[in-house]
Short mmCIF file of C-alpha atoms in Angstrom, two decimals:
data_model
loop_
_atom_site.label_atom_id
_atom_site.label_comp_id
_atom_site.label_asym_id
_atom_site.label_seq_id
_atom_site.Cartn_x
_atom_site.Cartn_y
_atom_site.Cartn_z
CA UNK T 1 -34.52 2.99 25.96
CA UNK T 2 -31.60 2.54 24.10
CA UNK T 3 -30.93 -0.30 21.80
CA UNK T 4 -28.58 -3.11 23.14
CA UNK T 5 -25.23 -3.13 23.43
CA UNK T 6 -23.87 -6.13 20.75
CA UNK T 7 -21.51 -6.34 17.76
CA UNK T 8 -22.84 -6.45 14.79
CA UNK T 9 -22.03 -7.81 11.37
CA UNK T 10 -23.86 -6.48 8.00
CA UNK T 11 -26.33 -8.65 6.90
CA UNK T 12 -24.98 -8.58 3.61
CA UNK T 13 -21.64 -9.91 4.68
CA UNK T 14 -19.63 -7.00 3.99
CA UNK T 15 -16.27 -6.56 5.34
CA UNK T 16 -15.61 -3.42 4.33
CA UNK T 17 -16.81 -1.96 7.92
CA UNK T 18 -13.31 -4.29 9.46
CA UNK T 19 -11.36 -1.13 8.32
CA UNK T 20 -12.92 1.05 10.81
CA UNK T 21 -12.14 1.37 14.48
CA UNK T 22 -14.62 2.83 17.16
CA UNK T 23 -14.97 6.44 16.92
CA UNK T 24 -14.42 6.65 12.63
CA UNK T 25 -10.84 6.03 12.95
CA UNK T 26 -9.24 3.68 9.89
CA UNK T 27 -7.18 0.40 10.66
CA UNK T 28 -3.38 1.44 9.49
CA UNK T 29 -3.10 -1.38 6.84
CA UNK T 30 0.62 -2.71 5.99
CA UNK T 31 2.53 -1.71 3.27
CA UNK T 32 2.87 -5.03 1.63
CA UNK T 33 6.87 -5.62 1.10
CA UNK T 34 7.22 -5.32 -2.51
CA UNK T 35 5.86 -1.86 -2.43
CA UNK T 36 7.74 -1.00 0.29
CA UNK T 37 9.94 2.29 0.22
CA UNK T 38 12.42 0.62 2.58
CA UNK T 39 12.48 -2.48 0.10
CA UNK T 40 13.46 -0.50 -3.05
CA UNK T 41 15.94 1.60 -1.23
CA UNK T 42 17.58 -1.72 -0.06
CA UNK T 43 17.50 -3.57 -3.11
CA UNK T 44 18.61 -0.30 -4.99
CA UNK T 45 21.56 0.34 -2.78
CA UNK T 46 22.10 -3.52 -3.26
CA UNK T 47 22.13 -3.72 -7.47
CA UNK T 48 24.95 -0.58 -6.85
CA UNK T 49 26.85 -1.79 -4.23
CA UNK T 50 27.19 -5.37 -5.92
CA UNK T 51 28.07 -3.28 -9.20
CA UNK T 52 30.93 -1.53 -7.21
CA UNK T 53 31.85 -4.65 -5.83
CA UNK T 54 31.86 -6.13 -9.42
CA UNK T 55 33.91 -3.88 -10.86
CA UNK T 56 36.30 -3.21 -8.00
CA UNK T 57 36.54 -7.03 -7.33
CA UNK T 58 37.42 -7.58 -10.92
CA UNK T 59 40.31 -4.66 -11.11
CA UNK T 60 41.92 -6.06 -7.46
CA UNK T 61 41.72 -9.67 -8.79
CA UNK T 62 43.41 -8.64 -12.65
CA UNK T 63 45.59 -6.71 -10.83
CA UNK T 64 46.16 -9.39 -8.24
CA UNK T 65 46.61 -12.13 -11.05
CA UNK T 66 49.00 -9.98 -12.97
CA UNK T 67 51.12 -9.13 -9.88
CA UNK T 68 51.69 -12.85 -9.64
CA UNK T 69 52.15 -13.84 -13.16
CA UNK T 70 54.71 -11.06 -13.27
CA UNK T 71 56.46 -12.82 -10.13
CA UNK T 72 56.55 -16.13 -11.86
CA UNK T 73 57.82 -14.45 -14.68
CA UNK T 74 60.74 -12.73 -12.83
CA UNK T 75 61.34 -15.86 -10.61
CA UNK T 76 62.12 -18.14 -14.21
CA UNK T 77 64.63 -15.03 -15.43
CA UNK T 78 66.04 -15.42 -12.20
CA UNK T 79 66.41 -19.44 -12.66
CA UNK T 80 67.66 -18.86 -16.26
CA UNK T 81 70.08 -16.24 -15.89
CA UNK T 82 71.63 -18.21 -12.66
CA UNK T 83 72.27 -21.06 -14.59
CA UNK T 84 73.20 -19.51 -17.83
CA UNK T 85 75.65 -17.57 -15.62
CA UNK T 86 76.96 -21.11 -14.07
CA UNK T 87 77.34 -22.53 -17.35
CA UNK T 88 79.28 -19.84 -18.72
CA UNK T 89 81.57 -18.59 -16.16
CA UNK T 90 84.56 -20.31 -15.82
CA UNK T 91 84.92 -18.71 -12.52
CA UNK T 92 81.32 -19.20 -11.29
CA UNK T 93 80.87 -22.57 -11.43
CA UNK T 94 81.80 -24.69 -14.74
CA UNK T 95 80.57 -27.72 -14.43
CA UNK T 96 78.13 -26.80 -11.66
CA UNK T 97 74.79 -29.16 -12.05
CA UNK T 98 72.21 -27.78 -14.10
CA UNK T 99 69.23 -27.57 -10.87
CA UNK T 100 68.15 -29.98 -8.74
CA UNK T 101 66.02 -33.06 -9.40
CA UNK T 102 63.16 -31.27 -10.01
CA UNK T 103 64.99 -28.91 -12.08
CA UNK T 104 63.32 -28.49 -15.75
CA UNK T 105 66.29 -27.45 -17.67
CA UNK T 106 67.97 -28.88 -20.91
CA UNK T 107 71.01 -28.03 -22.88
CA UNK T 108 70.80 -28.44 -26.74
CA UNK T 109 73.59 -28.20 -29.19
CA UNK T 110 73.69 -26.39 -32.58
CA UNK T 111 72.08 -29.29 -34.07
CA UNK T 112 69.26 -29.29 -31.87
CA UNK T 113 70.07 -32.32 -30.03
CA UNK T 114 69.73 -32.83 -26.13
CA UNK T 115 72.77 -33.65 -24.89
CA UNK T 116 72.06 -32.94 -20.74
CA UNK T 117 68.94 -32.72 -18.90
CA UNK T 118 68.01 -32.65 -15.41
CA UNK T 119 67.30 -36.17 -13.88
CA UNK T 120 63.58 -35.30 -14.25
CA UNK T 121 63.34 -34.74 -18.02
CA UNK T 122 65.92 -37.80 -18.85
CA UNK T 123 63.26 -39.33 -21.23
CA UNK T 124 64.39 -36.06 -23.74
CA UNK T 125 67.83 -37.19 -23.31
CA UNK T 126 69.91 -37.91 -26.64
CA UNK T 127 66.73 -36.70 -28.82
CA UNK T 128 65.58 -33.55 -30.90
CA UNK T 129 64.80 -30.99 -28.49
CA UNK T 130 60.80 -31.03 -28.85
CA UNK T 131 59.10 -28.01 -27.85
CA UNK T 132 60.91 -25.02 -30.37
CA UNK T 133 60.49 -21.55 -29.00
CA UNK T 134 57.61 -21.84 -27.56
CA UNK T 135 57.35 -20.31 -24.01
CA UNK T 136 54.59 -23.05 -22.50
CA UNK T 137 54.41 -26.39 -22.88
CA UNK T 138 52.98 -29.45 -21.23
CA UNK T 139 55.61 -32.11 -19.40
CA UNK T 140 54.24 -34.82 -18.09
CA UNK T 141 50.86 -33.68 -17.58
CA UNK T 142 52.64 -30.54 -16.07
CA UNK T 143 51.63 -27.38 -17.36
CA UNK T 144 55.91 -25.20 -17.75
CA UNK T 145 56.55 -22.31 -18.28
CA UNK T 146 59.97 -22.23 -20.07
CA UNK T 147 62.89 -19.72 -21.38
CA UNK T 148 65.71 -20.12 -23.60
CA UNK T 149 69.17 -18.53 -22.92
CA UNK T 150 72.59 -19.20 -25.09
CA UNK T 151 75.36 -20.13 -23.46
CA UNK T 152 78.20 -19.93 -25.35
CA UNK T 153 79.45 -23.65 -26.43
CA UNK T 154 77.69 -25.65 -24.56
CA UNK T 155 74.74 -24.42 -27.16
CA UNK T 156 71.10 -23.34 -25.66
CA UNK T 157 69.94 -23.87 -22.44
CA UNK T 158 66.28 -24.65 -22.24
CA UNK T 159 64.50 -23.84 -18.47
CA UNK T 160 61.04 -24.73 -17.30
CA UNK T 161 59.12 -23.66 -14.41
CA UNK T 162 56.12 -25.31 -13.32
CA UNK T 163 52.70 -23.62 -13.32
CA UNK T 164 50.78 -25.79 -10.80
CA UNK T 165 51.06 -23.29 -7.76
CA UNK T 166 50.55 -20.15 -9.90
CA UNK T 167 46.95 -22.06 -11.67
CA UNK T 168 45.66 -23.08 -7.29
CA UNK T 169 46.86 -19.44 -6.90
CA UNK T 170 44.39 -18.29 -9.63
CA UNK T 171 41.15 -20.50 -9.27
CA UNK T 172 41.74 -19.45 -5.23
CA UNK T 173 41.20 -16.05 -6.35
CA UNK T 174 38.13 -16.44 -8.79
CA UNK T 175 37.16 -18.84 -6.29
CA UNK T 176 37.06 -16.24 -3.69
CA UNK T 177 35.73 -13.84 -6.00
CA UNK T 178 32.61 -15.72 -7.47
CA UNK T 179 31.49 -16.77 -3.41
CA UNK T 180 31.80 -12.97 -2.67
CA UNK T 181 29.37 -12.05 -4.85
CA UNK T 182 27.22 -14.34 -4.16
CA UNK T 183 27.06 -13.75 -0.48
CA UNK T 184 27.76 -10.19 -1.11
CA UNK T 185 24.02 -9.18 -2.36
CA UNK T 186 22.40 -11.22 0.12
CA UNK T 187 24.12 -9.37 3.15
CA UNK T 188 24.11 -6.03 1.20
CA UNK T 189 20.03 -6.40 0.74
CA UNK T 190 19.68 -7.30 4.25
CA UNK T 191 21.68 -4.85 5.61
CA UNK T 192 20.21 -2.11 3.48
CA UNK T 193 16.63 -2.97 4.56
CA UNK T 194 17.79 -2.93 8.32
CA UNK T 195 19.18 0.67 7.57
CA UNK T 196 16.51 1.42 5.28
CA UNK T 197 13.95 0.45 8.40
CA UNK T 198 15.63 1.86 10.80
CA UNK T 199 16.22 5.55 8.70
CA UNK T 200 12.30 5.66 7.72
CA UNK T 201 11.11 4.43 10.97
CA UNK T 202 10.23 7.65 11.99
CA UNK T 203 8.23 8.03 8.81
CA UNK T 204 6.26 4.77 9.34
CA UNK T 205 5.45 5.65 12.41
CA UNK T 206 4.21 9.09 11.03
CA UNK T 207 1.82 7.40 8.21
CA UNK T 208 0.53 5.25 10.91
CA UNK T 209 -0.44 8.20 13.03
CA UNK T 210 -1.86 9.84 9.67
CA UNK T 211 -4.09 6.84 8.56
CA UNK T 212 -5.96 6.83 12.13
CA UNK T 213 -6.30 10.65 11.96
CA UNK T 214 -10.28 11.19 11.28
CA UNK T 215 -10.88 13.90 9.26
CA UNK T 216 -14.76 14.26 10.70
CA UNK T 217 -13.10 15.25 13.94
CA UNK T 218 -10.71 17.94 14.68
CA UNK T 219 -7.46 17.10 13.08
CA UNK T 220 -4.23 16.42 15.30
CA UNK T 221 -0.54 16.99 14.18
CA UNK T 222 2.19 14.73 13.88
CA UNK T 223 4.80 14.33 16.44
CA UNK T 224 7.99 15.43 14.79
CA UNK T 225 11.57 13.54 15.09
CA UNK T 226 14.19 14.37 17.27
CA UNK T 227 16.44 14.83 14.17
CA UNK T 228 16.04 17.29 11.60
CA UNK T 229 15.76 15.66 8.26
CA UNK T 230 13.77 15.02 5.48
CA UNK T 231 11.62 13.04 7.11
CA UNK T 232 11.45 15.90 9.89
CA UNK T 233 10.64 18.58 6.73
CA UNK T 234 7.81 15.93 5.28
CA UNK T 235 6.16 15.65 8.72
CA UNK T 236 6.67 19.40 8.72
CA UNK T 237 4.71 20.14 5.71
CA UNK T 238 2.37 17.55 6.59
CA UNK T 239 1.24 19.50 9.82
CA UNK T 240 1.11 22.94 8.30
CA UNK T 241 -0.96 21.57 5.79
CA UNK T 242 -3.72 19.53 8.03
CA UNK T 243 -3.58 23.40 10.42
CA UNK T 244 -4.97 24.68 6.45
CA UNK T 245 -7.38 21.75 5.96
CA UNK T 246 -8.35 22.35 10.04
CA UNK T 247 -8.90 26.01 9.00
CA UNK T 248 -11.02 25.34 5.75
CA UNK T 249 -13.10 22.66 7.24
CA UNK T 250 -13.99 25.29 10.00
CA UNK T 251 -14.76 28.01 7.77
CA UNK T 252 -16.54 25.95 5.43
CA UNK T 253 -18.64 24.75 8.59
CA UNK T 254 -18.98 28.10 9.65
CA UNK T 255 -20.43 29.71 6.03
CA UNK T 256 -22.96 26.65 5.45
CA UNK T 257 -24.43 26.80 9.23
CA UNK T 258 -24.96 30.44 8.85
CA UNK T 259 -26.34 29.75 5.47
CA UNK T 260 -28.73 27.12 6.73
CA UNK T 261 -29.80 29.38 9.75
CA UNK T 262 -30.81 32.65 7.18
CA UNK T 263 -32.84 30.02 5.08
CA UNK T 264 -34.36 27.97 8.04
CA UNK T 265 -36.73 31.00 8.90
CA UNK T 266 -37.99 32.07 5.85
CA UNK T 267 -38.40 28.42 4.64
CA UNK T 268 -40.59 28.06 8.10
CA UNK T 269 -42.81 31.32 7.02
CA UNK T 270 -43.11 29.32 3.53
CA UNK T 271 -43.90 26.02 4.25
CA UNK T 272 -46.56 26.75 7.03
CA UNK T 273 -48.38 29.60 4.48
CA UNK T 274 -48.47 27.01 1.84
CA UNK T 275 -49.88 24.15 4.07
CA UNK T 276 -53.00 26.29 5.14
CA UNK T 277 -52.98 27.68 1.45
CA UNK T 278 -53.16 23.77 0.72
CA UNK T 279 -55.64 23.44 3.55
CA UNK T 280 -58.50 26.01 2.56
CA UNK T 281 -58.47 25.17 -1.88
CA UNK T 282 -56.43 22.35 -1.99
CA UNK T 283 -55.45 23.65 -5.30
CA UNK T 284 -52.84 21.15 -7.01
CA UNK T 285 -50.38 24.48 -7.34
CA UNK T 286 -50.57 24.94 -4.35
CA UNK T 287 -49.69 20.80 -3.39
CA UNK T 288 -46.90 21.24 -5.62
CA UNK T 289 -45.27 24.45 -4.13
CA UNK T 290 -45.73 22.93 -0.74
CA UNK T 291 -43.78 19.80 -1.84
CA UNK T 292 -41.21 21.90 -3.28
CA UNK T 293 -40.45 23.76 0.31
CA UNK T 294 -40.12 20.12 1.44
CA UNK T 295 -37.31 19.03 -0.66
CA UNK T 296 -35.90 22.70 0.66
CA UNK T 297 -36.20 21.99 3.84
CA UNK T 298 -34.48 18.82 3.48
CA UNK T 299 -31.46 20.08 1.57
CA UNK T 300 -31.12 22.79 4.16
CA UNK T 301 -31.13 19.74 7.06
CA UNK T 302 -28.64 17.92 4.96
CA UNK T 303 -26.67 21.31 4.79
CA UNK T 304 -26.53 21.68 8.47
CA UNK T 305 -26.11 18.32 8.65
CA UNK T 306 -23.10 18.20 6.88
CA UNK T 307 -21.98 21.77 8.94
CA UNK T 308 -22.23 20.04 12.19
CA UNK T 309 -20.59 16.66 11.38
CA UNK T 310 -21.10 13.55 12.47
CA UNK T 311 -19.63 13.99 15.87
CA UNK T 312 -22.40 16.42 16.82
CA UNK T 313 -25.57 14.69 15.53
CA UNK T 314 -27.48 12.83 18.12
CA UNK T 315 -29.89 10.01 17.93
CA UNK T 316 -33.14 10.45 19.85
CA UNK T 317 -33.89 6.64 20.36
CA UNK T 318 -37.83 5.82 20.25
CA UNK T 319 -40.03 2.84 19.45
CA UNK T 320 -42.31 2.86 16.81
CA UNK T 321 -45.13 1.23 14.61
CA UNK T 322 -43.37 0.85 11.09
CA UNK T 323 -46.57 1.69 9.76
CA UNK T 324 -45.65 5.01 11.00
CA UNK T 325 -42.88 5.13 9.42
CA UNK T 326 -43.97 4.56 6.13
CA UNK T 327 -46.83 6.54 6.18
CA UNK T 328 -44.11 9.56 6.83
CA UNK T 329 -42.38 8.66 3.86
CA UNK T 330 -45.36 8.23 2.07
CA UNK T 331 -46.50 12.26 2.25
CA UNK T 332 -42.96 12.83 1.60
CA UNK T 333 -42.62 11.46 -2.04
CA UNK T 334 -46.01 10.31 -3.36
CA UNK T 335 -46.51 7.75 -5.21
CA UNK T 336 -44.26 5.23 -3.61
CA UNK T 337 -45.21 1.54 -3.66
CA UNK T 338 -44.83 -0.22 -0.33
CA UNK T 339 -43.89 -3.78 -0.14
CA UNK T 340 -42.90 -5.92 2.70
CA UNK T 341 -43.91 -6.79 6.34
CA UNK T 342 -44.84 -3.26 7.99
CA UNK T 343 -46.84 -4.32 11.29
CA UNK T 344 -43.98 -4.77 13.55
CA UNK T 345 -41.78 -2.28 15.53
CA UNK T 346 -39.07 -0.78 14.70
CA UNK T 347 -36.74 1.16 17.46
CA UNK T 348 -34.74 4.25 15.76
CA UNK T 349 -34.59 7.77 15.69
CA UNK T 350 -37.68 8.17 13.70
CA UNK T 351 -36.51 11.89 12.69
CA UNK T 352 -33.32 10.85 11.68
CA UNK T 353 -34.79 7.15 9.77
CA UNK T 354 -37.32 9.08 7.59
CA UNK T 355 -34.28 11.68 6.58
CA UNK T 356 -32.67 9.21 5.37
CA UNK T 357 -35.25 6.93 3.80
CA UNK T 358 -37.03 10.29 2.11
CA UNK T 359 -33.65 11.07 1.13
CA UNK T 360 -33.65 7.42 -0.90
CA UNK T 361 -36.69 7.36 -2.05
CA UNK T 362 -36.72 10.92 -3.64
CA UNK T 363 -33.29 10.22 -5.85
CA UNK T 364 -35.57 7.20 -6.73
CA UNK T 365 -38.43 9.07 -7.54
CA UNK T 366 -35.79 11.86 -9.67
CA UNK T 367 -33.99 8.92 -11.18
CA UNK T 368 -37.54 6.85 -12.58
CA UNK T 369 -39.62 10.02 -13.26
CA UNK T 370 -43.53 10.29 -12.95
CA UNK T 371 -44.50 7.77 -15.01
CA UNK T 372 -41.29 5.01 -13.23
CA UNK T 373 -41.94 3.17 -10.15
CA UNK T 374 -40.28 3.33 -6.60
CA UNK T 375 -40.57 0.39 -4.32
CA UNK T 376 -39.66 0.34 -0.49
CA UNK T 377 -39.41 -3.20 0.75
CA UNK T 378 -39.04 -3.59 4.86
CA UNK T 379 -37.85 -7.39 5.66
CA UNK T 380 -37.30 -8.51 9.15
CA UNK T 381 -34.94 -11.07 10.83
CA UNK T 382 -34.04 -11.70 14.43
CA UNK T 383 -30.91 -9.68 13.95
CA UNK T 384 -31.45 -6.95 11.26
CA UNK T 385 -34.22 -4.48 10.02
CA UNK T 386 -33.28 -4.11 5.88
CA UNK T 387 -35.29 -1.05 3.93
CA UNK T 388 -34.42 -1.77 0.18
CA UNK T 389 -35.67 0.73 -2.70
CA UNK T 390 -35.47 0.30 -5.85
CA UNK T 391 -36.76 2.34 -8.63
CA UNK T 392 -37.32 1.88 -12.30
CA UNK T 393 -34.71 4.10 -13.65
CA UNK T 394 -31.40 4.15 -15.89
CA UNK T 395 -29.44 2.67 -12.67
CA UNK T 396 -26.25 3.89 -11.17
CA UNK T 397 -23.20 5.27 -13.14
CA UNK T 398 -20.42 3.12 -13.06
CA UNK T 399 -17.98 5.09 -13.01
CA UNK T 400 -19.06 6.68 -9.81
CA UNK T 401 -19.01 3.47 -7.78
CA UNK T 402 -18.04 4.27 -3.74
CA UNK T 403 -18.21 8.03 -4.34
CA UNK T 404 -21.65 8.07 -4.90
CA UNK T 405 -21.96 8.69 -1.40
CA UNK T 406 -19.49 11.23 -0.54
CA UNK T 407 -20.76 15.00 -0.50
CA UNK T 408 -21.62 16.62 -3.31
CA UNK T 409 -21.26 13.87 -5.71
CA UNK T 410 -24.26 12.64 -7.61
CA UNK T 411 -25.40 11.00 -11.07
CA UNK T 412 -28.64 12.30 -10.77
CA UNK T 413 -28.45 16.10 -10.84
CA UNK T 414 -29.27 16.45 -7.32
CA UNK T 415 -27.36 18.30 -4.72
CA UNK T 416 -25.17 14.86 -4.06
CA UNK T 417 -25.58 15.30 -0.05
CA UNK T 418 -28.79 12.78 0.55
CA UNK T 419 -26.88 9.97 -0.04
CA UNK T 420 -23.90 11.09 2.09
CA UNK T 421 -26.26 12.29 4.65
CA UNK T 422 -28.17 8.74 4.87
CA UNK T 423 -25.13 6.71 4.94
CA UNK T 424 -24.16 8.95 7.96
CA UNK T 425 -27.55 8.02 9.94
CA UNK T 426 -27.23 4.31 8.68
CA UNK T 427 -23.75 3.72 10.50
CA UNK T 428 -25.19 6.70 13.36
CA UNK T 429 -27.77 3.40 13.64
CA UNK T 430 -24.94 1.08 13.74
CA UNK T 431 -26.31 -0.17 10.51
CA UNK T 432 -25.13 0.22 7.19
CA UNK T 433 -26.30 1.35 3.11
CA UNK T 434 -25.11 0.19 0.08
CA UNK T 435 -25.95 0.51 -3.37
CA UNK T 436 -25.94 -1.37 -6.57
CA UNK T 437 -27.95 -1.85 -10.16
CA UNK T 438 -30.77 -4.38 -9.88
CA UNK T 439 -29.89 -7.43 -12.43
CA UNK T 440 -33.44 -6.29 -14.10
CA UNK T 441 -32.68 -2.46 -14.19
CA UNK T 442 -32.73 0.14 -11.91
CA UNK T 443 -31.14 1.12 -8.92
CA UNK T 444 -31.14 -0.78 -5.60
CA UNK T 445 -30.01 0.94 -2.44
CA UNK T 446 -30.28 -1.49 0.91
CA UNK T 447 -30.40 0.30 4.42
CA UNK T 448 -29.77 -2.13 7.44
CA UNK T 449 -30.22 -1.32 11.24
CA UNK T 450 -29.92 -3.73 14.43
CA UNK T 451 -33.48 -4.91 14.66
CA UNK T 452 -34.75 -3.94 18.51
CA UNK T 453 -33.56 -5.63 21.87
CA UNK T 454 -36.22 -4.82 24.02
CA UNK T 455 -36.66 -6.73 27.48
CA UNK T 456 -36.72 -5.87 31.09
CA UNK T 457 -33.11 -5.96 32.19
CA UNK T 458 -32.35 -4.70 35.39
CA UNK T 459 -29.63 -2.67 34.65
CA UNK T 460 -31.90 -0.73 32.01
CA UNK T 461 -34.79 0.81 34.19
CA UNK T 462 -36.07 3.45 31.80
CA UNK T 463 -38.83 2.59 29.86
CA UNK T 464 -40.89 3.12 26.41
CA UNK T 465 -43.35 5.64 26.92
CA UNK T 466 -47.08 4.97 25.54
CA UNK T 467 -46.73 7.80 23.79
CA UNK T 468 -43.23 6.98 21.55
CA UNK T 469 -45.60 3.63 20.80
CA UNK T 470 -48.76 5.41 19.48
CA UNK T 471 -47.81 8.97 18.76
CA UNK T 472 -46.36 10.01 15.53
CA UNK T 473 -43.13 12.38 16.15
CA UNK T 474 -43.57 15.81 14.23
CA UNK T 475 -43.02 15.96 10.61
CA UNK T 476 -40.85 16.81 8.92
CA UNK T 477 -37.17 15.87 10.15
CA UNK T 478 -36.26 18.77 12.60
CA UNK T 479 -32.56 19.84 11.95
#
């Protein structure tokens, strides 16, 4: 019978399982924004762009500015030569009126005396001229522009132009130019993360594909874009280099399975010559060499394990005592201290359970050392079966953390692959292991399963044999 079909959370509350998808895959998990390629590029091309802006705004509006002030200037020449020419050709106008009524223009003698003004500046009339040589000046609240020409004896003749069109003319422009660039970076940045989107797009979509690629299965390539570009040479290089990785991984496979298969026999030979060795003197020697072709014929499992994959182990689901269970542990490493509620059932692969909880139990037993203490403690709950050891040793290396259960990794001197190897059959259980320091010392690893779901559902006819119940499945672990 096979256990039933429910989700499961770990007991422990962990969400670290959320990232995983049926099958091994990983969740893709969002870029967030302000460590997004597409971001910088946008607000990159942004800063520049709004620089070039800057600068070229600034030249067009200067040069803008000094195109008009230039026209001004020319434009009062123009006034003052006219009228100088009126005033001193006898031909052209003697006597002509010196503008209209909004004329600025004054003539002053040799003494410096207004004699004639136009009917705007009549106030000045019969008084010292006021203003000098100086080429602006303030009338009537009126910012004028003014030039001086001599004409002959009628004296100096003094003519203003007024500035007020020539200032609207200017704060227009800096007007115009301090709203572009403050609109200008907002619709730069937003159109440079639309481009910047829709350029990498391909490339999202490529990391997307990468992050649910599973590298215990057989590795798949990219799709490539229609366009050949960078992105198009990343994705590229990308696939020629997971064809390498495929290619190692199989080799690698390939070397360790046929290394497992020229130990397996001999190992056999070994281990059954020492047990009746053990048998007829039950010399201590003799115990210890036999445990010793245990622990090799566990590494060699975990060898083959690892050769095969995850993909390839299966689960041969029985129902047993967990007194069984522990008793199987118990000839495995001596000397561990039982704790906990072991009458009840518990429904596993009992092969595959006492791997993994031999493969706990002995780092425990390495880590504390003969004279240290190793506890297995089995609680039960409605839901969840929970092994915990703990042993009495220097605890887990901190620096390891997480990768104390990849392959090959280990604080402890071992080979590194029995905690790899029992994580595997924990989440092969659709269960989970962890592993922490105890606040009093030591090392605490915690292995959760589904606790069983037997019951007579129709749609589940096969049944427990007496035997799975009673019988104890052959020891040890078969690879």
């Amino acid at each position: 019978m096979t256990p039933a079909a429910r989700p499961v959370t770990p007991p422990d509350g962990s969400r670290r399982a959320a990232l995983l998808v049926p099958g091994g895959g990983l969740v893709s998990a969002r870029v967030a924004w302000r460590h997004s390629l597409r971001f910088r590029l946008a607000l990159t091309y942004s800063l520049l762009a709004l620089v070039l802006i800057l600068l070229t705004s600034l030249g067009v509006v200067t040069l803008l500015l000094s195109r008009m002030d230039q026209q001004f200037t020319d434009r009062l020449n123009e006034r003052a030569d006219t009228l100088a020419e009126a005033f001193t050709g006898v031909q052209r106008g003697l006597g002509r009126t010196a503008g209209s009524a909004s004329a600025y223009t004054m003539l002053i003698d040799a003494e410096g005396v207004v004699y004639a003004t136009s009917p705007i500046l009549r106030e000045f009339n019969d008084a010292p001229f006021p203003f000098g040589t100086q080429g602006q000046v303030t009338v009537q609240d009126t910012s004028v522009r003014a030039v001086q020409r001599p004409v002959g004896d009628f004296g100096t003749l003094w003519v203003g132009l007024p500035e007020v069109d020539l200032i609207a003319a200017r704060q227009s422009a800096l007007s115009a130019l301090l709203l572009a660039l403050i609109v200008a970076p907002l619709l730069l940045l937003l159109t440079g993360w639309w481009v910047g989107r829709r350029a990498l797009s391909g490339l999202e979509h490529a990391a997307n594909l990468a992050d649910r690629i599973d590298p215990t299965r057989s590795l798949a390539t990219l799709p490539l874009p229609a366009q050949e570009d960078e992105v198009h040479r990343l994705l590229t290089a990308i696939n020629r280099l997971l064809v390498r990785i495929e290619d190692g991984q199989a080799r690698e496979k390939q070397l360790l399975g046929q290394i497992v298969h020229e130990l397996g026999a001999p190992l056999t030979v070994l281990k059954a010559s020492l047990q009746r060795a053990e048998e007829r003197t039950n010399d201590p020697e003799v115990q210890r060499a036999s445990l010793v072709a245990d622990e090799l014929t566990f590494t060699t499992q975990d060898l083959m394990q690892l050769a095969r994959g995850e993909l390839e182990m299966k689960l041969a689901w029985h129902y047993i005592p967990a007194r069984t269970l522990r008793g199987r542990v118990d000839r495995l490493v001596p000397g561990t201290t039982f704790e906990g509620d072991w009458t009840g059932g518990i429904l596993c692969d009992p092969d595959r359970l006492t791997q993994a909880l031999r493969n706990l139990t002995a780092n425990a037993r390495r880590a504390a050392g003969t004279d240290g203490t190793v506890t297995v403690t089995l609680t039960e709950t409605p839901e969840w079966l929970t092994f915990t050891v703990r042993d009495s040793g220097p605890g887990l290396p901190p620096e390891l953390g997480e990768q104390i259960f990849q392959p090959f990794v280990s604080g402890a001197g071992s080979s590194g692959l029995g905690l790899s190897v029992s994580r595997q059959i924990a989440l092969m259980h659709g269960g989970t292991l962890t592993g922490e320091n105890h606040p009093e010392g030591g090392a605490l690893f915690t292995l959760a399963i589904p606790g069983a779901a037997l019951g007579d559902d129709s749609d589940e006819p096969d049944e427990v044999e007496e035997t799975d119940l009673l019988n104890e499945p052959p020891l040890p672990a078969r690879s």
